[in-house]
Short mmCIF file of N, CA, C and O and ligand atoms in Angstrom, two decimals:
data_model
loop_
_atom_site.label_atom_id
_atom_site.label_comp_id
_atom_site.label_asym_id
_atom_site.label_seq_id
_atom_site.Cartn_x
_atom_site.Cartn_y
_atom_site.Cartn_z
N MET A 28 -19.19 3.22 2.11
CA MET A 28 -18.84 3.00 0.70
C MET A 28 -17.74 3.98 0.30
O MET A 28 -17.68 5.08 0.81
N THR A 29 -16.92 3.55 -0.63
CA THR A 29 -15.85 4.42 -1.11
C THR A 29 -15.61 4.16 -2.60
O THR A 29 -16.29 3.34 -3.21
N VAL A 30 -14.63 4.88 -3.14
CA VAL A 30 -14.35 4.77 -4.57
C VAL A 30 -12.88 4.41 -4.77
O VAL A 30 -12.00 5.01 -4.15
N ILE A 31 -12.64 3.44 -5.63
CA ILE A 31 -11.29 3.09 -6.05
C ILE A 31 -11.14 3.55 -7.49
O ILE A 31 -11.92 3.15 -8.36
N LYS A 32 -10.14 4.41 -7.73
CA LYS A 32 -9.92 4.89 -9.09
C LYS A 32 -8.73 4.16 -9.68
O LYS A 32 -7.62 4.23 -9.15
N PHE A 33 -8.96 3.45 -10.78
CA PHE A 33 -7.89 2.78 -11.51
C PHE A 33 -7.47 3.73 -12.62
O PHE A 33 -8.20 3.95 -13.60
N VAL A 34 -6.29 4.32 -12.44
CA VAL A 34 -5.86 5.46 -13.26
C VAL A 34 -5.68 5.06 -14.73
O VAL A 34 -6.24 5.71 -15.63
N LYS A 35 -4.90 4.02 -15.01
CA LYS A 35 -4.62 3.64 -16.41
C LYS A 35 -5.89 3.25 -17.15
O LYS A 35 -6.04 3.53 -18.34
N GLU A 36 -6.79 2.61 -16.45
CA GLU A 36 -8.02 2.12 -17.07
C GLU A 36 -9.09 3.19 -17.14
O GLU A 36 -10.14 2.99 -17.75
N ASN A 37 -8.84 4.34 -16.45
CA ASN A 37 -9.83 5.41 -16.35
C ASN A 37 -11.18 4.87 -15.89
O ASN A 37 -12.22 5.12 -16.48
N LYS A 38 -11.10 4.10 -14.80
CA LYS A 38 -12.30 3.43 -14.29
C LYS A 38 -12.43 3.70 -12.80
O LYS A 38 -11.45 3.58 -12.07
N GLU A 39 -13.63 4.07 -12.36
CA GLU A 39 -13.90 4.24 -10.94
C GLU A 39 -14.84 3.15 -10.48
O GLU A 39 -15.87 2.89 -11.12
N VAL A 40 -14.49 2.53 -9.37
CA VAL A 40 -15.24 1.39 -8.85
C VAL A 40 -15.71 1.73 -7.45
O VAL A 40 -14.93 2.19 -6.62
N VAL A 41 -16.97 1.48 -7.18
CA VAL A 41 -17.51 1.70 -5.83
C VAL A 41 -17.24 0.43 -5.02
O VAL A 41 -17.41 -0.68 -5.51
N ALA A 42 -16.78 0.64 -3.79
CA ALA A 42 -16.44 -0.50 -2.94
C ALA A 42 -16.90 -0.23 -1.51
O ALA A 42 -16.94 0.92 -1.08
N ALA A 43 -17.23 -1.28 -0.81
CA ALA A 43 -17.54 -1.16 0.61
C ALA A 43 -16.24 -0.94 1.38
O ALA A 43 -15.17 -1.39 0.94
N ASN A 44 -16.32 -0.24 2.50
CA ASN A 44 -15.13 -0.08 3.33
C ASN A 44 -14.63 -1.46 3.73
O ASN A 44 -15.41 -2.33 4.09
N GLY A 45 -13.31 -1.64 3.64
CA GLY A 45 -12.71 -2.92 3.99
C GLY A 45 -12.62 -3.88 2.81
O GLY A 45 -12.21 -5.02 2.97
N ALA A 46 -12.97 -3.40 1.61
CA ALA A 46 -12.93 -4.28 0.43
C ALA A 46 -11.48 -4.63 0.09
O ALA A 46 -10.57 -3.83 0.27
N ASN A 47 -11.30 -5.83 -0.43
CA ASN A 47 -9.99 -6.29 -0.88
C ASN A 47 -9.72 -5.71 -2.26
O ASN A 47 -10.53 -5.85 -3.17
N LEU A 48 -8.56 -5.07 -2.42
CA LEU A 48 -8.25 -4.37 -3.67
C LEU A 48 -8.16 -5.32 -4.86
O LEU A 48 -8.66 -5.02 -5.95
N ARG A 49 -7.54 -6.47 -4.69
CA ARG A 49 -7.43 -7.43 -5.80
C ARG A 49 -8.81 -7.91 -6.23
O ARG A 49 -9.12 -7.97 -7.41
N PHE A 50 -9.63 -8.24 -5.25
CA PHE A 50 -10.96 -8.74 -5.56
C PHE A 50 -11.77 -7.70 -6.33
O PHE A 50 -12.42 -8.02 -7.33
N LYS A 51 -11.71 -6.45 -5.89
CA LYS A 51 -12.48 -5.40 -6.57
C LYS A 51 -11.95 -5.17 -7.99
O LYS A 51 -12.73 -4.90 -8.90
N ALA A 52 -10.65 -5.26 -8.18
CA ALA A 52 -10.09 -5.10 -9.53
C ALA A 52 -10.59 -6.21 -10.44
O ALA A 52 -11.12 -5.96 -11.53
N LEU A 53 -10.45 -7.44 -10.01
CA LEU A 53 -10.86 -8.57 -10.85
C LEU A 53 -12.36 -8.55 -11.10
O LEU A 53 -12.81 -8.84 -12.22
N GLU A 54 -13.12 -8.21 -10.08
CA GLU A 54 -14.57 -8.16 -10.20
C GLU A 54 -15.02 -7.15 -11.26
O GLU A 54 -16.06 -7.30 -11.88
N ASN A 55 -14.19 -6.12 -11.46
CA ASN A 55 -14.54 -5.05 -12.40
C ASN A 55 -13.68 -5.08 -13.67
O ASN A 55 -13.50 -4.06 -14.33
N GLN A 56 -13.15 -6.24 -13.98
CA GLN A 56 -12.38 -6.46 -15.21
C GLN A 56 -11.19 -5.51 -15.34
O GLN A 56 -10.83 -5.07 -16.43
N VAL A 57 -10.57 -5.18 -14.22
CA VAL A 57 -9.32 -4.41 -14.24
C VAL A 57 -8.18 -5.42 -14.23
O VAL A 57 -8.11 -6.27 -13.34
N ASP A 58 -7.32 -5.33 -15.23
CA ASP A 58 -6.26 -6.31 -15.42
C ASP A 58 -5.07 -5.97 -14.53
O ASP A 58 -4.36 -5.00 -14.76
N LEU A 59 -4.85 -6.76 -13.50
CA LEU A 59 -3.75 -6.51 -12.55
C LEU A 59 -2.43 -7.11 -12.99
O LEU A 59 -1.38 -6.65 -12.59
N TYR A 60 -2.50 -8.16 -13.79
CA TYR A 60 -1.33 -9.00 -13.99
C TYR A 60 -0.65 -8.78 -15.33
O TYR A 60 -1.29 -8.60 -16.35
N THR A 61 0.69 -8.85 -15.29
CA THR A 61 1.46 -8.90 -16.53
C THR A 61 1.30 -10.31 -17.11
O THR A 61 0.66 -11.17 -16.49
N PHE A 62 1.94 -10.55 -18.24
CA PHE A 62 1.80 -11.85 -18.89
C PHE A 62 2.18 -13.00 -17.95
O PHE A 62 1.42 -13.96 -17.81
N SER A 63 3.31 -12.88 -17.29
CA SER A 63 3.73 -13.98 -16.42
C SER A 63 2.78 -14.14 -15.23
O SER A 63 2.53 -15.25 -14.77
N GLY A 64 2.25 -13.04 -14.73
CA GLY A 64 1.29 -13.11 -13.64
C GLY A 64 0.00 -13.77 -14.06
O GLY A 64 -0.65 -14.46 -13.26
N LYS A 65 -0.38 -13.56 -15.32
CA LYS A 65 -1.60 -14.22 -15.82
C LYS A 65 -1.40 -15.72 -15.91
O LYS A 65 -2.30 -16.50 -15.63
N MET A 66 -0.19 -16.09 -16.32
CA MET A 66 0.10 -17.52 -16.50
C MET A 66 0.20 -18.23 -15.15
O MET A 66 -0.18 -19.38 -15.02
N MET A 67 0.72 -17.50 -14.16
CA MET A 67 0.95 -18.16 -12.88
C MET A 67 0.89 -17.12 -11.76
O MET A 67 1.75 -16.27 -11.67
N ASN A 68 -0.17 -17.17 -10.98
CA ASN A 68 -0.23 -16.34 -9.77
C ASN A 68 -0.78 -17.19 -8.64
O ASN A 68 -1.33 -18.26 -8.86
N CYS A 69 -0.64 -16.68 -7.45
CA CYS A 69 -0.98 -17.50 -6.28
C CYS A 69 -2.46 -17.44 -5.92
O CYS A 69 -2.87 -18.04 -4.93
N GLY A 70 -3.23 -16.66 -6.66
CA GLY A 70 -4.66 -16.60 -6.40
C GLY A 70 -5.02 -15.73 -5.21
O GLY A 70 -6.11 -15.85 -4.65
N GLY A 71 -4.11 -14.87 -4.81
CA GLY A 71 -4.44 -13.91 -3.75
C GLY A 71 -3.93 -14.28 -2.38
O GLY A 71 -4.42 -13.74 -1.39
N TYR A 72 -2.94 -15.16 -2.31
CA TYR A 72 -2.43 -15.59 -1.01
C TYR A 72 -1.12 -14.90 -0.60
O TYR A 72 -0.47 -15.30 0.35
N GLY A 73 -0.72 -13.89 -1.36
CA GLY A 73 0.46 -13.13 -0.97
C GLY A 73 1.77 -13.85 -1.20
O GLY A 73 2.78 -13.52 -0.58
N GLN A 74 1.79 -14.84 -2.09
CA GLN A 74 2.98 -15.64 -2.28
C GLN A 74 3.77 -15.32 -3.54
O GLN A 74 4.97 -15.58 -3.60
N CYS A 75 3.11 -14.77 -4.56
CA CYS A 75 3.79 -14.62 -5.85
C CYS A 75 4.29 -13.20 -6.12
O CYS A 75 5.25 -13.01 -6.86
N GLY A 76 3.67 -12.22 -5.57
CA GLY A 76 4.08 -10.83 -5.78
C GLY A 76 3.69 -10.26 -7.12
O GLY A 76 4.14 -9.17 -7.49
N THR A 77 2.85 -10.95 -7.89
CA THR A 77 2.51 -10.48 -9.23
C THR A 77 1.35 -9.49 -9.26
O THR A 77 1.08 -8.89 -10.29
N CYS A 78 0.68 -9.29 -8.15
CA CYS A 78 -0.46 -8.39 -8.12
C CYS A 78 -0.06 -6.99 -7.64
O CYS A 78 -0.88 -6.24 -7.15
N VAL A 79 1.21 -6.65 -7.82
CA VAL A 79 1.71 -5.37 -7.33
C VAL A 79 1.03 -4.21 -8.05
O VAL A 79 0.77 -4.26 -9.25
N VAL A 80 0.70 -3.19 -7.26
CA VAL A 80 0.11 -1.96 -7.79
C VAL A 80 0.80 -0.78 -7.10
O VAL A 80 1.44 -0.93 -6.06
N ALA A 81 0.66 0.40 -7.70
CA ALA A 81 1.16 1.63 -7.07
C ALA A 81 -0.04 2.45 -6.63
O ALA A 81 -1.03 2.56 -7.36
N ILE A 82 0.07 3.01 -5.45
CA ILE A 82 -0.99 3.89 -4.93
C ILE A 82 -0.51 5.33 -5.13
O ILE A 82 0.57 5.70 -4.65
N THR A 83 -1.28 6.11 -5.85
CA THR A 83 -0.85 7.49 -6.10
C THR A 83 -1.58 8.50 -5.23
O THR A 83 -1.07 9.59 -5.00
N GLU A 84 -2.74 8.16 -4.74
CA GLU A 84 -3.48 9.03 -3.82
C GLU A 84 -4.24 8.15 -2.84
O GLU A 84 -4.70 7.07 -3.19
N GLY A 85 -4.39 8.65 -1.62
CA GLY A 85 -5.20 7.95 -0.62
C GLY A 85 -4.48 6.83 0.10
O GLY A 85 -5.13 5.93 0.63
N PHE A 86 -3.15 6.89 0.12
CA PHE A 86 -2.40 5.81 0.77
C PHE A 86 -2.86 5.60 2.21
O PHE A 86 -2.90 4.47 2.71
N GLU A 87 -3.21 6.71 2.87
CA GLU A 87 -3.62 6.63 4.27
C GLU A 87 -4.97 5.92 4.45
O GLU A 87 -5.36 5.58 5.56
N ASN A 88 -5.67 5.67 3.36
CA ASN A 88 -6.97 5.00 3.43
C ASN A 88 -6.87 3.49 3.27
O ASN A 88 -7.89 2.82 3.08
N LEU A 89 -5.65 2.98 3.29
CA LEU A 89 -5.45 1.54 3.12
C LEU A 89 -5.03 0.88 4.42
O LEU A 89 -4.48 1.54 5.31
N SER A 90 -5.26 -0.42 4.49
CA SER A 90 -4.73 -1.18 5.62
C SER A 90 -3.20 -1.09 5.57
O SER A 90 -2.62 -0.88 4.50
N PRO A 91 -2.55 -1.23 6.72
CA PRO A 91 -1.08 -1.18 6.72
C PRO A 91 -0.49 -2.34 5.92
O PRO A 91 -1.13 -3.38 5.76
N ARG A 92 0.75 -2.13 5.43
CA ARG A 92 1.43 -3.22 4.75
C ARG A 92 1.54 -4.43 5.67
O ARG A 92 1.85 -4.29 6.86
N THR A 93 1.31 -5.60 5.13
CA THR A 93 1.44 -6.83 5.91
C THR A 93 2.90 -7.27 5.93
O THR A 93 3.73 -6.76 5.16
N ALA A 94 3.22 -8.22 6.77
CA ALA A 94 4.58 -8.76 6.84
C ALA A 94 4.98 -9.35 5.49
O ALA A 94 6.12 -9.22 5.05
N VAL A 95 4.03 -10.00 4.83
CA VAL A 95 4.30 -10.59 3.51
C VAL A 95 4.66 -9.48 2.51
O VAL A 95 5.61 -9.61 1.74
N GLU A 96 3.93 -8.38 2.55
CA GLU A 96 4.25 -7.26 1.65
C GLU A 96 5.62 -6.68 1.97
O GLU A 96 6.38 -6.36 1.05
N ASN A 97 5.91 -6.51 3.24
CA ASN A 97 7.22 -5.97 3.60
C ASN A 97 8.34 -6.83 3.04
O ASN A 97 9.37 -6.32 2.60
N GLN A 98 8.11 -8.13 3.00
CA GLN A 98 9.12 -9.02 2.46
C GLN A 98 9.16 -8.96 0.93
O GLN A 98 10.22 -8.79 0.34
N LYS A 99 8.00 -9.07 0.30
CA LYS A 99 7.95 -9.12 -1.17
C LYS A 99 8.29 -7.78 -1.82
O LYS A 99 8.77 -7.74 -2.95
N LEU A 100 8.02 -6.68 -1.12
CA LEU A 100 8.17 -5.36 -1.73
C LEU A 100 9.36 -4.59 -1.17
O LEU A 100 9.44 -3.37 -1.34
N LYS A 101 10.29 -5.26 -0.53
CA LYS A 101 11.36 -4.52 0.15
C LYS A 101 12.24 -3.72 -0.80
O LYS A 101 12.85 -2.75 -0.39
N ARG A 102 12.27 -4.07 -2.06
CA ARG A 102 13.07 -3.31 -3.02
C ARG A 102 12.20 -2.42 -3.92
O ARG A 102 12.70 -1.83 -4.88
N LYS A 103 10.95 -2.30 -3.59
CA LYS A 103 10.02 -1.48 -4.37
C LYS A 103 9.76 -0.16 -3.64
O LYS A 103 9.97 -0.06 -2.44
N PRO A 104 9.29 0.85 -4.37
CA PRO A 104 8.94 2.12 -3.72
C PRO A 104 7.89 1.91 -2.63
O PRO A 104 7.09 0.97 -2.67
N ALA A 105 7.88 2.84 -1.66
CA ALA A 105 7.02 2.71 -0.49
C ALA A 105 5.53 2.74 -0.83
O ALA A 105 4.71 2.24 -0.06
N ASN A 106 5.17 3.32 -1.97
CA ASN A 106 3.75 3.39 -2.32
C ASN A 106 3.28 2.16 -3.11
O ASN A 106 2.15 2.12 -3.57
N PHE A 107 4.13 1.16 -3.25
CA PHE A 107 3.72 -0.05 -3.94
C PHE A 107 3.09 -1.01 -2.93
O PHE A 107 3.56 -1.13 -1.80
N ARG A 108 2.03 -1.67 -3.36
CA ARG A 108 1.33 -2.63 -2.51
C ARG A 108 1.01 -3.89 -3.30
O ARG A 108 0.99 -3.87 -4.53
N LEU A 109 0.77 -4.97 -2.57
CA LEU A 109 0.21 -6.17 -3.19
C LEU A 109 -1.30 -6.04 -3.07
O LEU A 109 -1.84 -5.96 -1.96
N ALA A 110 -1.98 -6.02 -4.21
CA ALA A 110 -3.43 -5.80 -4.19
C ALA A 110 -4.14 -6.84 -3.35
O ALA A 110 -5.12 -6.53 -2.67
N CYS A 111 -3.65 -8.06 -3.37
CA CYS A 111 -4.35 -9.12 -2.64
C CYS A 111 -4.23 -8.98 -1.13
O CYS A 111 -5.00 -9.58 -0.39
N GLN A 112 -3.29 -8.18 -0.68
CA GLN A 112 -3.08 -8.01 0.76
C GLN A 112 -3.63 -6.69 1.27
O GLN A 112 -3.47 -6.34 2.44
N THR A 113 -4.25 -5.91 0.39
CA THR A 113 -4.61 -4.54 0.70
C THR A 113 -6.12 -4.38 0.84
O THR A 113 -6.87 -4.74 -0.06
N LEU A 114 -6.53 -3.79 1.96
CA LEU A 114 -7.94 -3.49 2.19
C LEU A 114 -8.14 -1.99 2.05
O LEU A 114 -7.33 -1.20 2.53
N VAL A 115 -9.23 -1.61 1.41
CA VAL A 115 -9.50 -0.21 1.10
C VAL A 115 -10.56 0.33 2.06
O VAL A 115 -11.63 -0.24 2.19
N ASN A 116 -10.21 1.43 2.73
CA ASN A 116 -11.13 2.04 3.69
C ASN A 116 -11.51 3.47 3.34
O ASN A 116 -12.12 4.17 4.15
N GLY A 117 -11.15 3.93 2.15
CA GLY A 117 -11.45 5.28 1.71
C GLY A 117 -10.98 5.44 0.28
O GLY A 117 -10.44 4.49 -0.32
N GLU A 118 -11.16 6.62 -0.28
CA GLU A 118 -10.82 6.84 -1.69
C GLU A 118 -9.34 6.64 -1.95
O GLU A 118 -8.50 7.13 -1.20
N VAL A 119 -9.03 5.93 -3.02
CA VAL A 119 -7.65 5.72 -3.44
C VAL A 119 -7.55 5.78 -4.96
O VAL A 119 -8.53 5.53 -5.67
N SER A 120 -6.36 6.12 -5.43
CA SER A 120 -6.04 6.03 -6.85
C SER A 120 -4.95 4.99 -7.02
O SER A 120 -3.96 4.99 -6.28
N VAL A 121 -5.14 4.11 -8.00
CA VAL A 121 -4.30 2.93 -8.15
C VAL A 121 -3.76 2.86 -9.58
O VAL A 121 -4.51 3.05 -10.54
N ILE A 122 -2.47 2.57 -9.69
CA ILE A 122 -1.87 2.29 -11.00
C ILE A 122 -1.54 0.81 -11.05
O ILE A 122 -0.78 0.32 -10.20
N THR A 123 -2.11 0.12 -12.01
CA THR A 123 -1.84 -1.30 -12.18
C THR A 123 -0.55 -1.48 -12.98
O THR A 123 -0.16 -0.61 -13.75
N LYS A 124 0.10 -2.61 -12.78
CA LYS A 124 1.36 -2.94 -13.46
C LYS A 124 2.31 -1.74 -13.44
O LYS A 124 2.72 -1.23 -14.48
N PRO A 125 2.66 -1.28 -12.25
CA PRO A 125 3.41 -0.02 -12.15
C PRO A 125 4.88 -0.15 -12.55
O PRO A 125 5.46 -1.22 -12.51
N ASN A 126 5.43 1.00 -12.92
CA ASN A 126 6.85 1.13 -13.22
C ASN A 126 7.53 1.80 -12.02
O ASN A 126 7.15 2.92 -11.66
N PRO A 127 8.50 1.14 -11.40
CA PRO A 127 9.14 1.73 -10.21
C PRO A 127 9.77 3.09 -10.46
O PRO A 127 9.89 3.89 -9.54
N LYS A 128 10.18 3.36 -11.70
CA LYS A 128 10.83 4.65 -11.98
C LYS A 128 9.83 5.79 -12.13
O LYS A 128 10.10 6.91 -11.72
N THR A 129 8.69 5.52 -12.71
CA THR A 129 7.75 6.61 -12.99
C THR A 129 6.56 6.65 -12.02
O THR A 129 5.91 7.68 -11.92
N ASP A 130 6.29 5.57 -11.33
CA ASP A 130 5.09 5.53 -10.49
C ASP A 130 5.38 5.58 -8.99
O ASP A 130 4.47 5.42 -8.18
N ALA A 131 6.63 5.79 -8.61
CA ALA A 131 6.96 5.93 -7.19
C ALA A 131 6.44 7.27 -6.68
O ALA A 131 6.48 8.27 -7.38
N ARG A 132 5.93 7.28 -5.46
CA ARG A 132 5.42 8.50 -4.82
C ARG A 132 5.86 8.51 -3.36
O ARG A 132 6.13 7.48 -2.78
N GLU A 133 5.87 9.71 -2.80
CA GLU A 133 6.10 9.83 -1.36
C GLU A 133 4.89 9.26 -0.63
O GLU A 133 3.76 9.44 -1.07
N VAL A 134 5.14 8.62 0.48
CA VAL A 134 4.06 8.07 1.30
C VAL A 134 4.05 8.82 2.62
O VAL A 134 5.09 8.97 3.26
N PRO A 135 2.87 9.33 3.02
CA PRO A 135 2.83 10.03 4.31
C PRO A 135 3.21 9.09 5.44
O PRO A 135 2.80 7.93 5.47
N VAL A 136 4.01 9.61 6.36
CA VAL A 136 4.43 8.81 7.51
C VAL A 136 3.28 8.78 8.50
O VAL A 136 2.76 9.83 8.89
N PRO A 137 2.84 7.59 8.92
CA PRO A 137 1.73 7.53 9.88
C PRO A 137 2.15 8.10 11.23
O PRO A 137 3.31 8.01 11.62
N ALA A 138 1.19 8.68 11.92
CA ALA A 138 1.46 9.22 13.24
C ALA A 138 1.87 8.09 14.17
O ALA A 138 1.35 6.98 14.09
N GLU A 139 2.83 8.40 15.04
CA GLU A 139 3.28 7.40 16.01
C GLU A 139 2.17 7.13 17.02
O GLU A 139 1.48 8.06 17.45
N ALA A 140 2.03 5.91 17.40
CA ALA A 140 1.08 5.58 18.46
C ALA A 140 1.63 6.13 19.78
O ALA A 140 2.84 6.07 20.02
N PRO A 141 0.76 6.72 20.61
CA PRO A 141 1.28 7.26 21.87
C PRO A 141 1.86 6.16 22.74
O PRO A 141 1.34 5.04 22.79
N GLU A 142 2.98 6.50 23.39
CA GLU A 142 3.59 5.52 24.28
C GLU A 142 2.78 5.39 25.55
O GLU A 142 2.28 6.38 26.07
N THR A 143 2.65 4.20 26.00
CA THR A 143 1.93 4.00 27.27
C THR A 143 2.94 3.96 28.39
O THR A 143 4.00 3.34 28.26
N THR A 144 2.64 4.69 29.46
CA THR A 144 3.56 4.72 30.59
C THR A 144 3.05 3.91 31.77
O THR A 144 3.75 3.68 32.72
N SER A 145 1.79 3.50 31.65
CA SER A 145 1.24 2.75 32.78
C SER A 145 1.75 1.32 32.77
O SER A 145 2.06 0.76 31.73
N GLN A 146 1.87 0.79 33.92
CA GLN A 146 2.30 -0.59 34.08
C GLN A 146 1.09 -1.50 33.98
O GLN A 146 -0.01 -1.11 34.37
N PRO A 147 1.28 -2.68 33.48
CA PRO A 147 0.14 -3.60 33.46
C PRO A 147 -0.27 -3.96 34.87
O PRO A 147 0.55 -3.99 35.79
N ASP A 148 -1.54 -4.19 35.02
CA ASP A 148 -2.04 -4.57 36.34
C ASP A 148 -1.47 -5.93 36.73
O ASP A 148 -1.41 -6.85 35.93
N VAL A 149 -1.03 -6.02 37.95
CA VAL A 149 -0.51 -7.28 38.46
C VAL A 149 -1.45 -7.75 39.56
O VAL A 149 -1.76 -7.02 40.49
N VAL A 150 -1.92 -8.93 39.40
CA VAL A 150 -2.84 -9.49 40.38
C VAL A 150 -2.11 -10.58 41.14
O VAL A 150 -1.54 -11.48 40.56
N THR A 151 -2.09 -10.43 42.44
CA THR A 151 -1.45 -11.47 43.25
C THR A 151 -2.52 -12.13 44.11
O THR A 151 -3.46 -11.48 44.56
N THR A 152 -2.37 -13.35 44.27
CA THR A 152 -3.31 -14.07 45.13
C THR A 152 -2.50 -14.79 46.18
O THR A 152 -1.38 -15.26 45.93
N GLU A 153 -3.01 -14.84 47.35
CA GLU A 153 -2.34 -15.57 48.43
C GLU A 153 -3.01 -16.92 48.59
O GLU A 153 -4.24 -17.02 48.59
N ALA A 154 -2.20 -17.89 48.71
CA ALA A 154 -2.73 -19.23 48.89
C ALA A 154 -3.21 -19.36 50.33
O ALA A 154 -2.56 -18.93 51.26
N THR A 155 -4.37 -19.87 50.47
CA THR A 155 -4.89 -20.11 51.81
C THR A 155 -4.89 -21.59 52.07
O THR A 155 -5.19 -22.39 51.19
N GLY A 156 -4.52 -21.94 53.15
CA GLY A 156 -4.43 -23.34 53.33
C GLY A 156 -4.93 -23.80 54.60
O GLY A 156 -5.12 -24.81 55.03
S1 FES B 491 -1.90 -12.66 -6.10
FE1 FES B 491 -0.03 -13.54 -5.47
S2 FES B 491 0.81 -12.07 -4.14
FE2 FES B 491 -1.10 -11.21 -4.69
#
């Protein structure tokens, strides 16, 4: 279990590890959408970009950005996420309806995965005839 803190709403929500951020926000009456997002959003399929949030703490506790997010958020600060594409695995602080000028934060660079030097196993079989 973990805690999601919605900063503007001054609300803390308990969530299971792996919880979807959009789902937990809506479930707890946290308003993610601006007026246009309320009128028309994709329902959590990563197509509209209206569920954007800023992460101010705990960025490392989230699932990595998806390809859809990389496309939709390419002009947004690195700490911005699409709530519908984000899974929470630890404590985070979230700003809904963020302002790119005031809510941008540095994002810790994830450690590089170690390079593998081993070659894949090659299995050869000889045909017997
Ligand atoms: S709800 Fe449409 S992109 Fe998240």
